[in-house]
Coordinates of C-alpha atoms in Angstrom, one line a residue:
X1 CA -70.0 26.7 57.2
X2 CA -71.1 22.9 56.9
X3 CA -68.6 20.2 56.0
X4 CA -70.0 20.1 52.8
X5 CA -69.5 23.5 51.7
X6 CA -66.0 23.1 52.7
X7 CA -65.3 20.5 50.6
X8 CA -66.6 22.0 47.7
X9 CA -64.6 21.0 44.4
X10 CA -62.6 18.1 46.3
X11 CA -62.5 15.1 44.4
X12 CA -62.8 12.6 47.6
X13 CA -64.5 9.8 49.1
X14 CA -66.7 10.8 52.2
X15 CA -67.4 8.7 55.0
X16 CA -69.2 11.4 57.2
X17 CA -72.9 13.4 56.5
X18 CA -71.4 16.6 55.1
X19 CA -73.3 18.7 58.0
X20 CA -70.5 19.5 60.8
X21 CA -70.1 22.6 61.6
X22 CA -66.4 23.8 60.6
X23 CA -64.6 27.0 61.5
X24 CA -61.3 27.1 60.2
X25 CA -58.7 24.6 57.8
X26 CA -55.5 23.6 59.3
X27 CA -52.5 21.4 58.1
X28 CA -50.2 21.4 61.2
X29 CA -51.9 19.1 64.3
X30 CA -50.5 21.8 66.7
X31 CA -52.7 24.6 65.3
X32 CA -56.2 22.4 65.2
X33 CA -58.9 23.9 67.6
X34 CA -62.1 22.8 67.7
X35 CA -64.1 23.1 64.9
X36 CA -61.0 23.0 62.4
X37 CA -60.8 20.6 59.2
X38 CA -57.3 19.0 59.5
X39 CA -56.3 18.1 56.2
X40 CA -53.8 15.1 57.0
X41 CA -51.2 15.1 54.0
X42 CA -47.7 13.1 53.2
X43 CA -44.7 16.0 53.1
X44 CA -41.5 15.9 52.3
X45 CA -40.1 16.0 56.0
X46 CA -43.2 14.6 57.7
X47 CA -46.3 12.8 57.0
X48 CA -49.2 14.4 58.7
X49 CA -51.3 11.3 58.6
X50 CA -48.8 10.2 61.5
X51 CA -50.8 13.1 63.6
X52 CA -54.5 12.8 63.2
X53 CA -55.5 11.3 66.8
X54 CA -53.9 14.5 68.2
X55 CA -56.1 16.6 65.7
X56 CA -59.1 14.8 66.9
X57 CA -58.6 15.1 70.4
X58 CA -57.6 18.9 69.8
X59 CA -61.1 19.4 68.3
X60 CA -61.2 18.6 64.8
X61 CA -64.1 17.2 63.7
X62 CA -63.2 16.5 60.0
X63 CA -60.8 14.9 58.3
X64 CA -59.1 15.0 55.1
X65 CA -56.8 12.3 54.2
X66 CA -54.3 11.6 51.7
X67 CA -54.0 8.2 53.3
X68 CA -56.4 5.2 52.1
X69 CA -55.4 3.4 55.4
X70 CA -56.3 6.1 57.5
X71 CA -59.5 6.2 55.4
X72 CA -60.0 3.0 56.3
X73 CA -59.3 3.1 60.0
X74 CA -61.3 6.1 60.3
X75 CA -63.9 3.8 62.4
X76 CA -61.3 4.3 65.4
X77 CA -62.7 8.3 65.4
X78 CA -66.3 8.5 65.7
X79 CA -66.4 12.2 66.4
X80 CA -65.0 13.0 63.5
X81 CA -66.2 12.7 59.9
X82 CA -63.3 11.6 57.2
X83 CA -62.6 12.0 53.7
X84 CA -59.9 10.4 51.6
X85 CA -58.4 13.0 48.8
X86 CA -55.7 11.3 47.0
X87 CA -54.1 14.9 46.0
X88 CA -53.2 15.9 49.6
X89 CA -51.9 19.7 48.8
X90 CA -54.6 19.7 45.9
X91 CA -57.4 19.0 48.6
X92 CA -55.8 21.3 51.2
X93 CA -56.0 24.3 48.2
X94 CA -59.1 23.5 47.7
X95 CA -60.9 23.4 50.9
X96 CA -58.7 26.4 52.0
X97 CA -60.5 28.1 49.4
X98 CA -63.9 27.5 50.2
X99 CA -62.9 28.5 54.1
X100 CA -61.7 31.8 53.3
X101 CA -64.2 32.7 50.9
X102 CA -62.1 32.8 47.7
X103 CA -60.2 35.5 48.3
X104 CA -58.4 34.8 45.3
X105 CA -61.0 35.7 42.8
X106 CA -60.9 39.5 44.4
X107 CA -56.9 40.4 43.5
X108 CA -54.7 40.3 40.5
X109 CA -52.0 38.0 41.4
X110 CA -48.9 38.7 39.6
X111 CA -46.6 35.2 40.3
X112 CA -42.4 35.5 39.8
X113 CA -40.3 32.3 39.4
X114 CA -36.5 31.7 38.1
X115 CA -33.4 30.8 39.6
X116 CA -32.2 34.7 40.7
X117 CA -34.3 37.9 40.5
X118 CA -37.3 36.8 42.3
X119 CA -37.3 38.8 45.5
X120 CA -36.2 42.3 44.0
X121 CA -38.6 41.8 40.8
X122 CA -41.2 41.5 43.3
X123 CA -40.3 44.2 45.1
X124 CA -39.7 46.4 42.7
X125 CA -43.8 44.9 41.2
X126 CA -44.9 45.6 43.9
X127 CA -43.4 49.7 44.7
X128 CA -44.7 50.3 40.9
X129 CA -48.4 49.0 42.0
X130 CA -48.1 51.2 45.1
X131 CA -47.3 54.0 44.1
X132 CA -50.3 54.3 42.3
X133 CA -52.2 54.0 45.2
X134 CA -53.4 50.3 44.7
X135 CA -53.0 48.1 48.1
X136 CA -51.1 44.9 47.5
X137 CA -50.0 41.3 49.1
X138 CA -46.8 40.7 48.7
X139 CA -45.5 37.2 49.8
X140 CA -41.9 35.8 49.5
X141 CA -38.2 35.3 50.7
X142 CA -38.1 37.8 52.7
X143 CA -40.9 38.5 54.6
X144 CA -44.9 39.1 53.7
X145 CA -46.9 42.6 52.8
X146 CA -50.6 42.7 53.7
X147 CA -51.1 46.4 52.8
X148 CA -49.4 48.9 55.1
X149 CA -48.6 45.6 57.5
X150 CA -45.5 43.9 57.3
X151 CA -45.1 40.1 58.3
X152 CA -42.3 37.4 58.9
X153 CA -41.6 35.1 56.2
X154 CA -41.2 31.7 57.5
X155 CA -41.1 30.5 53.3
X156 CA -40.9 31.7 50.6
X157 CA -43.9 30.3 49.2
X158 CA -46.3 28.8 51.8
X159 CA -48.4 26.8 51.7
X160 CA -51.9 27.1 50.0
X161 CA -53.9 27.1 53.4
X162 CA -51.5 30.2 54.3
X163 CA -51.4 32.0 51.5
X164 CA -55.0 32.5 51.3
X165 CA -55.7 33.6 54.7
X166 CA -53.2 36.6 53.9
X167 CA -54.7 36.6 50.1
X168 CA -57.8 37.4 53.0
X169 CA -56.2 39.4 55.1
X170 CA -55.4 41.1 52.2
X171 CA -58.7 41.7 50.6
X172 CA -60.1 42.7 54.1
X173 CA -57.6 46.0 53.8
X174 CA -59.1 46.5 50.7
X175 CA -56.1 44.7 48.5
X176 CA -57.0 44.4 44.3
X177 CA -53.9 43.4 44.1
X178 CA -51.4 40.1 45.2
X179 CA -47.6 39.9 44.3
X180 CA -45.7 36.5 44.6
X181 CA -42.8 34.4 44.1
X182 CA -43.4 30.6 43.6
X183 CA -40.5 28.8 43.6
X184 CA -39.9 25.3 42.0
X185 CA -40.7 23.6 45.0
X186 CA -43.7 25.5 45.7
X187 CA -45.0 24.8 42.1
X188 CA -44.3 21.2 42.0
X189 CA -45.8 20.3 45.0
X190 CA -49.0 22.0 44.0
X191 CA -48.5 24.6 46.7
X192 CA -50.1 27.4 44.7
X193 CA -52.9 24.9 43.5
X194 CA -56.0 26.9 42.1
X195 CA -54.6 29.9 42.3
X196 CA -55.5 32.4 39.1
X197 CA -52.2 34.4 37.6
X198 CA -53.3 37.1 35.6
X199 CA -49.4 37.9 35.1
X200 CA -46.5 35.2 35.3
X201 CA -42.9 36.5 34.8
X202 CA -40.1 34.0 34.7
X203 CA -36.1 35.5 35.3
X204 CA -33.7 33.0 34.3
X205 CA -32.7 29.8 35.1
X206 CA -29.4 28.2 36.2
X207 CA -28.0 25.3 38.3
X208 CA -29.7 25.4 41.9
X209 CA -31.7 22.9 43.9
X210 CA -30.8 19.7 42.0
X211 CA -30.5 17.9 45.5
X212 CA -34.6 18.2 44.9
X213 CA -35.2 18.4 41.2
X214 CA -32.6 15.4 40.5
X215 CA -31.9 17.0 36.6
X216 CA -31.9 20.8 35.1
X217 CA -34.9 19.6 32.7
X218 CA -36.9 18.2 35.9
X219 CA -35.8 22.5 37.4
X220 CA -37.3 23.7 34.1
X221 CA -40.5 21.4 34.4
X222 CA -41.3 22.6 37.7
X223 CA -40.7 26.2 37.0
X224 CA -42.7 26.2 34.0
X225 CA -45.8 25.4 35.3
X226 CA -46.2 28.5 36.3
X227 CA -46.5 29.3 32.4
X228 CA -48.8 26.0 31.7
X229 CA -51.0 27.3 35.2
X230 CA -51.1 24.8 38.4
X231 CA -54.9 23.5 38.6
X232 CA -56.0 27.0 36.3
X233 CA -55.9 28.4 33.1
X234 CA -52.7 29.6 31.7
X235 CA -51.6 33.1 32.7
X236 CA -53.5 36.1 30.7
X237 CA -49.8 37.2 30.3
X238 CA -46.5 35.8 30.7
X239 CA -43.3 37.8 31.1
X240 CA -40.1 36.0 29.8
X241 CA -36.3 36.8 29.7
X242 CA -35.5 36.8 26.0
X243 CA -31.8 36.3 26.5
X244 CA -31.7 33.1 29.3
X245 CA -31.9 29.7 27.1
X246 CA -34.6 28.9 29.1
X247 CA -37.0 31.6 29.0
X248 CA -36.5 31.0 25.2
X249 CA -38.1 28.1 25.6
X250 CA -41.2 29.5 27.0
X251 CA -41.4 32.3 24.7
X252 CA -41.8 29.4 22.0
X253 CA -44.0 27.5 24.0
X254 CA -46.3 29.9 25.6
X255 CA -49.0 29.5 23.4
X256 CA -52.1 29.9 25.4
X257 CA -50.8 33.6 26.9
X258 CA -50.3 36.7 25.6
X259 CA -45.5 36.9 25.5
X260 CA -44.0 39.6 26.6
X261 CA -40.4 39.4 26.1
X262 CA -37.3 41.3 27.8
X263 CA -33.5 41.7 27.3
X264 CA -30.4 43.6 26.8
X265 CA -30.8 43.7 23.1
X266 CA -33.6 41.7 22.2
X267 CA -37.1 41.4 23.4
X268 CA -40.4 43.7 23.9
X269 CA -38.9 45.6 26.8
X270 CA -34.9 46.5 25.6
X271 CA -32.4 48.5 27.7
X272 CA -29.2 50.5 26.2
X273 CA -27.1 53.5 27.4
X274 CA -26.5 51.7 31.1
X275 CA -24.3 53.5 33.2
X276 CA -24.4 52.4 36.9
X277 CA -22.5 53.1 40.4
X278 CA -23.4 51.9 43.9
X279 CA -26.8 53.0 45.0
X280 CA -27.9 54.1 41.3
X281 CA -28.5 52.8 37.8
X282 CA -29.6 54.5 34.9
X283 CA -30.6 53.1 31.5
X284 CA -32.5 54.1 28.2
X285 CA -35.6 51.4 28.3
X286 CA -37.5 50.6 24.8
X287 CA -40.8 49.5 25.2
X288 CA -43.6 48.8 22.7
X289 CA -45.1 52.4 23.9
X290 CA -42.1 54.3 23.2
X291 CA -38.8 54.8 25.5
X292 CA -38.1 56.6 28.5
X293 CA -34.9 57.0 30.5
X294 CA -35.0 54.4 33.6
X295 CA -33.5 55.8 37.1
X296 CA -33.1 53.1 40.3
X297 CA -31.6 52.9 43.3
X298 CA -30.8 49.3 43.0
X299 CA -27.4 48.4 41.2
X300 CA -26.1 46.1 38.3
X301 CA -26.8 44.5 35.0
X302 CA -28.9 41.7 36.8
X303 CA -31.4 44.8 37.9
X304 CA -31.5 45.7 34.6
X305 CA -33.1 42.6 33.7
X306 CA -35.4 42.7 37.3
X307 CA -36.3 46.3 36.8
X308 CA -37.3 45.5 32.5
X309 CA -39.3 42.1 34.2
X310 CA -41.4 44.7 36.8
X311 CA -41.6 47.1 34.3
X312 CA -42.9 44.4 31.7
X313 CA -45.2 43.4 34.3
X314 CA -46.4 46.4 35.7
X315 CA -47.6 47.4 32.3
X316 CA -49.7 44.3 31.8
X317 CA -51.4 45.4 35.4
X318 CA -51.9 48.8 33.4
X319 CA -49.6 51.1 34.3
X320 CA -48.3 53.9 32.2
X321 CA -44.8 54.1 30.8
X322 CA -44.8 57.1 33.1
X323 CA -45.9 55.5 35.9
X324 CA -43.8 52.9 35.7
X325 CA -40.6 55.3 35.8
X326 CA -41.8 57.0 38.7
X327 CA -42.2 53.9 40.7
X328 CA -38.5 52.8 39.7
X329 CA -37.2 55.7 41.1
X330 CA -39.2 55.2 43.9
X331 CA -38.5 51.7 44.4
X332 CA -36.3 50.9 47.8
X333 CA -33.4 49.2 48.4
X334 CA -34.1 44.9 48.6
X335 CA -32.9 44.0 52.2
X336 CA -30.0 41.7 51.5
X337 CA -30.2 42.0 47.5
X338 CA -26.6 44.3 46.5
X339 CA -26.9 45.7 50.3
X340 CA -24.3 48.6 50.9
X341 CA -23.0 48.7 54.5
X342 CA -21.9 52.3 54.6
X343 CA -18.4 53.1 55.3
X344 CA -16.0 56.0 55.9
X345 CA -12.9 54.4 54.9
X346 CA -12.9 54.3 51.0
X347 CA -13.8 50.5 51.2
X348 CA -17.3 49.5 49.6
X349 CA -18.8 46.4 51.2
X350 CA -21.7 45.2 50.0
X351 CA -23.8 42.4 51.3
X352 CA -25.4 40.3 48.7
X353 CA -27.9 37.0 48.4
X354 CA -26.1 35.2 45.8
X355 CA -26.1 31.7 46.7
X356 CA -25.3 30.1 42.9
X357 CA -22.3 30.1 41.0
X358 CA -24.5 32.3 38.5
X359 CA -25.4 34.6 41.0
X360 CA -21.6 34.7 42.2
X361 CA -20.5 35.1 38.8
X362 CA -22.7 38.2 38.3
X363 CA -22.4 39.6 41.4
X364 CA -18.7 39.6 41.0
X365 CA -18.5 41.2 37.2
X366 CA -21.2 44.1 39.1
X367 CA -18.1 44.4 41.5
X368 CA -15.0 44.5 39.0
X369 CA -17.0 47.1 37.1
X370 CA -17.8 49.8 39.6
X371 CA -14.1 49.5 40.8
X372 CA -12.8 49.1 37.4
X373 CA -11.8 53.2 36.8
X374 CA -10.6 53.5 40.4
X375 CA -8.2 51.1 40.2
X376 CA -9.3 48.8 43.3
X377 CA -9.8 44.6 43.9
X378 CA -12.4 43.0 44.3
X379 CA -12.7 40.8 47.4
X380 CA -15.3 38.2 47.9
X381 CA -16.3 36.3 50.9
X382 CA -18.9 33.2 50.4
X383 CA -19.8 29.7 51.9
X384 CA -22.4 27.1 50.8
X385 CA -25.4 25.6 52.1
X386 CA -25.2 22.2 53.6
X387 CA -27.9 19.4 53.0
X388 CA -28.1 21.2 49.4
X389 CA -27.2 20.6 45.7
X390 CA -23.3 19.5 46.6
X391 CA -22.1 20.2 42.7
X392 CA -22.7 23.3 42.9
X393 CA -19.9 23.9 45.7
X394 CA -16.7 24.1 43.1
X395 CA -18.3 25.5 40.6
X396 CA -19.5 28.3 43.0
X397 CA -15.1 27.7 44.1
X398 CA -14.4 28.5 40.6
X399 CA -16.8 31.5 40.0
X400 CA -15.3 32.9 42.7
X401 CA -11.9 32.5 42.1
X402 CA -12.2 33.6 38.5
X403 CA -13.0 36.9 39.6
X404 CA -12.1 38.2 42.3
X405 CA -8.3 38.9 43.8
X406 CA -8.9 37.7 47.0
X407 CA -11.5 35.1 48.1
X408 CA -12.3 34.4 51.7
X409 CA -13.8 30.9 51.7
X410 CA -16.3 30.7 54.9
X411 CA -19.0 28.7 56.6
X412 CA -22.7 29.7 55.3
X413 CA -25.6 27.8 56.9
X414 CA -24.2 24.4 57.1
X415 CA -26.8 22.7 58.8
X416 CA -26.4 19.1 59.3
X417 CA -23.2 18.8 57.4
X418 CA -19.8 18.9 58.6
X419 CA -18.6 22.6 57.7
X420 CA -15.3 21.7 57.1
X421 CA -16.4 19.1 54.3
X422 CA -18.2 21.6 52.5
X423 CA -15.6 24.4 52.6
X424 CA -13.2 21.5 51.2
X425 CA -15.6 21.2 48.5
X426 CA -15.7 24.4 47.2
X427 CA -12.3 25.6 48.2
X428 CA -11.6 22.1 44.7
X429 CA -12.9 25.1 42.5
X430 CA -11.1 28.0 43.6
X431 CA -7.9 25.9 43.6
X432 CA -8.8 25.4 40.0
X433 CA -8.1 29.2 39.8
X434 CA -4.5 31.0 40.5
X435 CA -6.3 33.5 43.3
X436 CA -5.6 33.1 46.8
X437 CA -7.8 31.9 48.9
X438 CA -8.2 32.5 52.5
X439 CA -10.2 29.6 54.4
X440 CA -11.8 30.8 57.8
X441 CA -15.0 28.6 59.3
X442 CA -16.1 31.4 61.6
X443 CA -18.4 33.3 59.5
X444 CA -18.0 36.8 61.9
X445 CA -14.7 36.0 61.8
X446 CA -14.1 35.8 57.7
X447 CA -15.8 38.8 57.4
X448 CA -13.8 41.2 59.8
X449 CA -10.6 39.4 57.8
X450 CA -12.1 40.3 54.4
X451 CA -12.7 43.5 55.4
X452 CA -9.4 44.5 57.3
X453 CA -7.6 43.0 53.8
X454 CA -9.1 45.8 52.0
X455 CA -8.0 49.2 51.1
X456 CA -9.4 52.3 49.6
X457 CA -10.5 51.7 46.6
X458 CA -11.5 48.0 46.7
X459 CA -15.2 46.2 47.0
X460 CA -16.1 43.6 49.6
X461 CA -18.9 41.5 48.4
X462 CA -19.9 39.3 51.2
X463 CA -22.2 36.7 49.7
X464 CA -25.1 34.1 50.5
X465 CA -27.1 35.0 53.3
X466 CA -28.0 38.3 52.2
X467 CA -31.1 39.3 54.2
X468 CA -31.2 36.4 56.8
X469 CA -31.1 37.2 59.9
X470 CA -30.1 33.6 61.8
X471 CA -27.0 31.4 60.8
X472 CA -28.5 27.5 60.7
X473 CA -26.2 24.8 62.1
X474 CA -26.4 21.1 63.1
X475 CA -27.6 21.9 66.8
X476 CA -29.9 24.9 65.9
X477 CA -30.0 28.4 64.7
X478 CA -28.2 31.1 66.1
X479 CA -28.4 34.9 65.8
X480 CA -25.9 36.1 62.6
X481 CA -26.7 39.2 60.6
X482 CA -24.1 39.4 57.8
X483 CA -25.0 43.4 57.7
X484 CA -24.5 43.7 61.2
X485 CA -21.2 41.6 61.5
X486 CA -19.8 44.1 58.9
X487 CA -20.7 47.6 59.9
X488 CA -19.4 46.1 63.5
X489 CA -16.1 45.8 62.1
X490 CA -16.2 49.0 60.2
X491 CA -17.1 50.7 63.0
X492 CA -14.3 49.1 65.1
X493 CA -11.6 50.5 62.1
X494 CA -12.8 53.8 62.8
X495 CA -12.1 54.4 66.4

């Protein structure tokens, strides 16, 4: 491939003769070899115009800047022919594109945004698609699916250069089909630039990452691009939670796609008759096409509304109402997402994701009800994030104090903050409560006294980190498993 076919569709100014050979796209200095277009762009924790010399030296031999100085300097590299590109992450798409071969326009791509329910709607997307046999890329929190092949998941939406060398890897296994979440970041920093959604679903939308977005409206902007499409057409059909404020919004807004509404009462796709315990929901679900009884694995109200948003979906990728029952059922559990550490003590611990005070919020109620006929507490364990929204941190105090009978206040990843100051911050909101509260930094060690303070009968919900698998702090990340921490202690109760 010449220069100029990888620039293709870049709106740029060229100081170079469009003919070197290129061989590969890269964004990160470190990964340049020779032959590689290094597109040079500002981020939001480093400016990779600060590290073209060392892509030149390592081999690149064109440029793309986002930078009209570097532009200008680009005299000081002969070897290497330069472009300026005012849209960094726009350009980066863009080329990526042209250097993979489009792999985009050969799968389906079903994108997932909202504040909670992205992971386990894509999940659960994804197991409907596959068990009709169709080979899919799945990208997000968690970790990455290119077909049988699982990956790590460094992001949860990467960025466009990445995602379309697995969108490749993806087509080379024979994929039709790609499943995504694309978070608010990812969408307003053009991350998923050019890329065609044939089905968007939003799930809800509630305080989280304001330390980014600044304002809830600024949230809703960048999550609703997803709707309006980022550098495409609008979605063929959007998917949209009826009963969040937000998704109402859409639903009256989404013009240019075909709605497809969901809810508890209201909406296209409707559930009723929901009875639940740990490890299994079942609900009547109303559908356009007629209703069918829903059976999952997964547990709670707030799967409800992920397994009605997959279903929804699934459909629109054109699936049968029987098809998409079958590959409920068959749907596995969401590593981290209402996790069940098994026990032989009467004592339910589950380990859980929720990092908002919504999330809390509903995570507890899931709790009080499946203890509710048995007579036991519910006993919640949770921290917050440092170098994150700090408002959040009482009100998540306060969720948690308002419903649970014991809350064990803890450390969650708090990076460069002091972990003392943040536990003070959210330990404002439970005081706001009259539950007691019992304040231990050490994560391991808040979960073996959360755990030992239960009895037969009760729920542990042990919250935040869900599926990670490092703790992050303000020297580096260490090995923490939340799942592992807990069936440690369990196992220690039973000898």
């Amino acid at each position: 491939m010449t220069s100029h076919e990888a620039m293709l569709g870049v709106d740029s100014l060229a100081r170079g003769t469009g003919v070197a050979a290129v061989e590969g796209v890269e964004y990160d200095s470190r990964k340049v070899k020779p032959g590689s277009i290094f597109v040079a762009m500002r981020g939001e924790a480093t400016d990779g115009n600060r590290f073209i010399a060392n892509a030149v030296s390592c081999g690149a031999r064109v440029v793309v800047t986002d930078s009209r100085e570097m532009w200008e300097r680009a005299g000081e590299f002969p070897e290497a022919e330069f472009y300026f590109s005012e849209h960094g992450r726009q350009a980066l798409a863009t080329v990526s594109a042209n250097v993979f071969g489009h792999p985009e326009k050969s799968l389906a791509l079903s994108a997932v945004t909202g504040t909670n329910g992205k992971t386990t709607t894509s999940y659960l997307l994804e197991s409907m698609l596959r068990s009709l046999g169709r080979t899919c890329v799945l990208i997000g929190t968690i970790e990455y699916h290119v077909g049988d092949a699982v990956r790590v998941s460094p992001h949860t939406t990467p960025e466009s250069r990445d995602v379309l060398e697995l969108f490749a890897d993806g087509v080379t296994v024979g994929a039709t089909e790609a499943v995504m979440e694309m978070s608010s970041h990812a969408l307003e920093q053009e991350r998923v630039w050019g890329l065609p959604v044939d089905v968007a679903i939003f799930t809800n939308l509630t305080q989280d990452h304001l330390d980014y977005h600044g304002t809830m409206e600024a949230y809703f902007a960048a999550k609703a691009r997803l709707i309006e499409g980022v550098g495409t057409e609008a979605p063929r059909v959007a998917v949209l939670n009826a009963d969040d404020v937000y998704g109402e919004r859409l639903i009256r807004t989404a013009g240019k796609s075909q709605v497809v509404s969901y809810g508890m009462e209201r909406g296209d796709f409707r559930a009723g008759q929901v009875r639940m315990r740990a490890g299994k929901t079942t609900f009547m679900m109303t559908t356009p096409h007629g209703s069918v009884e829903m059976q999952s694995p997964l547990t709670g109200r707030v799967n409800v509304y992920n397994l009605l948003a997959a279903s929804a979906a699934a459909m629109a990728r054109g699936l049968t109402l029987e098809q998409v029952v079958a590959g409920a059922a068959a749907g596995a559990q969401v590593p981290g997402r209402f996790q069940v550490v098994p026990s032989t003590n009467g004592v339910t611990v589950v380990v859980d994701y929720a990092h908002t005070d919504d999330a809390l919020r509903n995570l507890i109620a899931l709790g009080r009800e499946l203890v509710a006929g048995r007579g036991g507490r519910v006993i919640t364990l949770f921290g917050c994030g440092g170098d994150r929204d700090r408002t959040k941190r009482p009100r998540m105090g306060r969720a948690a104090g308002e419903g649970s009978d014991l809350v064990v206040l803890t450390s969650d990843n708090p990076r460069r903050e002091e972990p003392m100051t943040i536990i003070e911050e959210a330990l404002a909101g439970v005081n706001e409560t009259a539950t007691t509260c019992i304040v231990e930094e050490d994560r391991a060690g808040a979960i073996e006294i959360a755990i030992r303070a239960a009895r037969p009968g009760d729920i542990v919900l042990i919250a935040g980190k869900g599926h990670e698998k490092v703790q992050i702090l303000s020297d580096g990340k260490i090995p923490f498993d939340d799942v592992a921490v807990a069936a440690g202690v369990l196992q220690e109760m039973t000898q």
